[in-house]
mmCIF file with all atom_site columns, C-alpha atoms in Angstrom:
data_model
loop_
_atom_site.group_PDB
_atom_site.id
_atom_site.type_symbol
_atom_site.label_atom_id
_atom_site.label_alt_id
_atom_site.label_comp_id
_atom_site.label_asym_id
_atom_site.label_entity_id
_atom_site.label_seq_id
_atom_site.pdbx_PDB_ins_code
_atom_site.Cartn_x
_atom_site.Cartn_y
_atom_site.Cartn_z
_atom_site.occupancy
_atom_site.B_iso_or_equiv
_atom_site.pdbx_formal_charge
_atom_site.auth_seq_id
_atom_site.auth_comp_id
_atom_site.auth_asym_id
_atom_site.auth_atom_id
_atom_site.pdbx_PDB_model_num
ATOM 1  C CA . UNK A 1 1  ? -52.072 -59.419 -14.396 1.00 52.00 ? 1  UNK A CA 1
ATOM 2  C CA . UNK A 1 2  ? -56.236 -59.745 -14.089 1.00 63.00 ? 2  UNK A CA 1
ATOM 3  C CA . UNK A 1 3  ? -57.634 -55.664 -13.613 1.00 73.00 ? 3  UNK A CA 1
ATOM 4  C CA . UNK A 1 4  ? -60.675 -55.618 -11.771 1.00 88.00 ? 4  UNK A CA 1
ATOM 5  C CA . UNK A 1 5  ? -63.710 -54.581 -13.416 1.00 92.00 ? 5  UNK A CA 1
ATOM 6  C CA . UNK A 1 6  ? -67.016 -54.023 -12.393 1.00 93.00 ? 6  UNK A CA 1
ATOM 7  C CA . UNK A 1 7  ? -68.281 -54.923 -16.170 1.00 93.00 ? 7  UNK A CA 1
ATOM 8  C CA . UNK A 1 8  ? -71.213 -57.869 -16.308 1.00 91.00 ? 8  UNK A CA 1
ATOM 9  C CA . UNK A 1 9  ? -70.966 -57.637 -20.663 1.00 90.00 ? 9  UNK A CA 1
ATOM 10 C CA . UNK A 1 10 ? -74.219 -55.866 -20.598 1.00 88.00 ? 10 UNK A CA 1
ATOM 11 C CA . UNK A 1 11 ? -72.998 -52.532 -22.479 1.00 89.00 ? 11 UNK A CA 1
ATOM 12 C CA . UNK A 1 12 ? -75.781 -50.694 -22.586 1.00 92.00 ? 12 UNK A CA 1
ATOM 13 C CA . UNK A 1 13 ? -75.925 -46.758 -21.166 1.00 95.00 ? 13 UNK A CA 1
ATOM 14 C CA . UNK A 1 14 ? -79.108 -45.192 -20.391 1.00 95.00 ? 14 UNK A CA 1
ATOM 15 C CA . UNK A 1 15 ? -79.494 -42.126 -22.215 1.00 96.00 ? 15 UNK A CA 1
ATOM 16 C CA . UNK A 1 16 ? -80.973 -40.108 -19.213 1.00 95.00 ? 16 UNK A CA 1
ATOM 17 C CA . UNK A 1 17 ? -78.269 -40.426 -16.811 1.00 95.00 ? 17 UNK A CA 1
ATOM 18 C CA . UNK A 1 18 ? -75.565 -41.860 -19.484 1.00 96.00 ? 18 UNK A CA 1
ATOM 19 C CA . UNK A 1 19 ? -74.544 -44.663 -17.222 1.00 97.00 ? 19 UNK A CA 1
ATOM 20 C CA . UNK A 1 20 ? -74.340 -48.546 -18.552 1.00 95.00 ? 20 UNK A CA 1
ATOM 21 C CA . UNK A 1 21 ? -76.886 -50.674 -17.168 1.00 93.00 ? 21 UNK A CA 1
ATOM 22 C CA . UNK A 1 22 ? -74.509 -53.500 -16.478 1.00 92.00 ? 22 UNK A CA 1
ATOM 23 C CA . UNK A 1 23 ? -71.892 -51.637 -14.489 1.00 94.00 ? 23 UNK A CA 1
ATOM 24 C CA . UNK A 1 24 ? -72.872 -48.109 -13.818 1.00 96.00 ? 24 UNK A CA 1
ATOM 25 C CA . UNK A 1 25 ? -69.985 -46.489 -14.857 1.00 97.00 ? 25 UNK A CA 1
ATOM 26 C CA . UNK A 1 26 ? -69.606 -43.533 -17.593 1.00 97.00 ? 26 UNK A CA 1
ATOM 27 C CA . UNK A 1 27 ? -68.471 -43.734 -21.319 1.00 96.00 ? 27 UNK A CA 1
ATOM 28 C CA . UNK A 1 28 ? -65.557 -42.043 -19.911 1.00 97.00 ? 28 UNK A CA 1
ATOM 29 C CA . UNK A 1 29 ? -64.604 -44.250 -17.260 1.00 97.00 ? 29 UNK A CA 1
ATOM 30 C CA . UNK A 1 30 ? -65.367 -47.013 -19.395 1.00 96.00 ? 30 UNK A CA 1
ATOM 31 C CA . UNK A 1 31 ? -62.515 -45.959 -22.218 1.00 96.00 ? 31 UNK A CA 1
ATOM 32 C CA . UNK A 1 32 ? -60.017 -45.385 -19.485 1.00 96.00 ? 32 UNK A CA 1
ATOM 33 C CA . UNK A 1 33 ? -60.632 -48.201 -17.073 1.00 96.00 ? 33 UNK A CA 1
ATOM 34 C CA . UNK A 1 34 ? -57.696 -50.012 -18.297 1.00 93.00 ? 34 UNK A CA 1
ATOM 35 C CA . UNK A 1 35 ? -55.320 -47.046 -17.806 1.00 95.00 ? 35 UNK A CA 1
ATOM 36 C CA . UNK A 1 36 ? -56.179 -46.117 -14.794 1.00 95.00 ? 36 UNK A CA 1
ATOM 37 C CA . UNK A 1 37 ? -54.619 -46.902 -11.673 1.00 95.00 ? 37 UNK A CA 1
ATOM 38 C CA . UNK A 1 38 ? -55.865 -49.555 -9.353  1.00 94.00 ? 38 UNK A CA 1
ATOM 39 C CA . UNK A 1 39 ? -57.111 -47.378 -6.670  1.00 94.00 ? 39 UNK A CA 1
ATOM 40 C CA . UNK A 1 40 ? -58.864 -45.088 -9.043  1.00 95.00 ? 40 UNK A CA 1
ATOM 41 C CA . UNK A 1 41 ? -60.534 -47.932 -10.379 1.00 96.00 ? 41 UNK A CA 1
ATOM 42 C CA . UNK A 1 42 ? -61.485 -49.433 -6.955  1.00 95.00 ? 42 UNK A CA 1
ATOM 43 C CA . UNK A 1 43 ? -62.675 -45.824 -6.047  1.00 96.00 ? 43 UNK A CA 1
ATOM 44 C CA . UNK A 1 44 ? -64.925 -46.100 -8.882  1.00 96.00 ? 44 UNK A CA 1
ATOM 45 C CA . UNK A 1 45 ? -65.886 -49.166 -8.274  1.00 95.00 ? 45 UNK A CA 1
ATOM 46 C CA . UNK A 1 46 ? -67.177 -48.456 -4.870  1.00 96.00 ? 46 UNK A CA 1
ATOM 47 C CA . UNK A 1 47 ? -69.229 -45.125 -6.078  1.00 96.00 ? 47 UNK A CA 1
ATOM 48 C CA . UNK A 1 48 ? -70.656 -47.337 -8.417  1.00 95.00 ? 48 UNK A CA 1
ATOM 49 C CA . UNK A 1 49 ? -74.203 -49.127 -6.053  1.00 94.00 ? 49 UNK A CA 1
ATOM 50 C CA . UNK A 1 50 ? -74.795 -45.865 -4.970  1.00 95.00 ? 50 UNK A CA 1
ATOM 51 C CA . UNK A 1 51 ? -74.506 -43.925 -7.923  1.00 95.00 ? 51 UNK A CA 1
ATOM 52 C CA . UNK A 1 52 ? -77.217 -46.443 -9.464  1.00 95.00 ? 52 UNK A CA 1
ATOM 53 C CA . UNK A 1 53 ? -79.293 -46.025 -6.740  1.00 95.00 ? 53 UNK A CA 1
ATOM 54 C CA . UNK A 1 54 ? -79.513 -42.219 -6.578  1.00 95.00 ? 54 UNK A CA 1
ATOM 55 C CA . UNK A 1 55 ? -79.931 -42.351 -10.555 1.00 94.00 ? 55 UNK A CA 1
ATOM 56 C CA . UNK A 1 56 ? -82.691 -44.359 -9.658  1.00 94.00 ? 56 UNK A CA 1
ATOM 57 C CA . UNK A 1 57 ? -81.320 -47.689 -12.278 1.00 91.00 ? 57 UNK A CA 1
ATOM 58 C CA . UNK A 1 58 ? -81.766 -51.420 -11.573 1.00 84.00 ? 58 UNK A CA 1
ATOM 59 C CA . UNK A 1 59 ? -78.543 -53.092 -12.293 1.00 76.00 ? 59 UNK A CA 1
ATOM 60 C CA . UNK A 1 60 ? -79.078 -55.776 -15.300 1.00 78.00 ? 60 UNK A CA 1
ATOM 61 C CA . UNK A 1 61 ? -78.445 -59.538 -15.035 1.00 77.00 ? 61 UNK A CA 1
ATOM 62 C CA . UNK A 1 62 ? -75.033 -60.772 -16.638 1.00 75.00 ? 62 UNK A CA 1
ATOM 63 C CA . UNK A 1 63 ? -74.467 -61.883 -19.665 1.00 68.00 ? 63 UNK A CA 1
ATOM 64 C CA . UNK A 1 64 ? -72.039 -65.290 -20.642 1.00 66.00 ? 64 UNK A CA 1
ATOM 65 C CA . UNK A 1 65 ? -69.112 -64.401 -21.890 1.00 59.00 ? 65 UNK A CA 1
ATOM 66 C CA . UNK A 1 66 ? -65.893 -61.958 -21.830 1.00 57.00 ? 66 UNK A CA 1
ATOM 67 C CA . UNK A 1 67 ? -66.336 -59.242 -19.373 1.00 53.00 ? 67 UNK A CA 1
ATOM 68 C CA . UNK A 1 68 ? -63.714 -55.869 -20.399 1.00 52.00 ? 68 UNK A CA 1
#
């Protein structure tokens, strides 16, 4: 079973706001993504554009390769 994620494999958190770059979400939610349950993660997943927005962050381009 495939659990949706919003990571792009650009792992990179900004130390202002401490969000990733790539996805937006925290160190935190990044360590428990996989245990949490689907509509926590889809919860997340739709704070996430605005959340990048208000922290005023461009999301980055994707990289190739295995997304976690």
């Amino acid at each position: 079973m495939s659990i949706e994620t919003p990571c792009i494999a650009v792992c990179l958190i900004d130390p202002d706001t401490s969000l990733c770059f790539g996805c937006g979400r925290t160190m935190p939610e990044i360590a428990r993504w996989h245990r949490l349950a689907p509509d926590q993660r889809l919860a997340i997943m739709a704070a996430l554009p605005g959340r990048m927005a208000d922290a005023g962050l461009e999301p980055l381009k994707p990289r190739t390769g295995r997304a976690t």
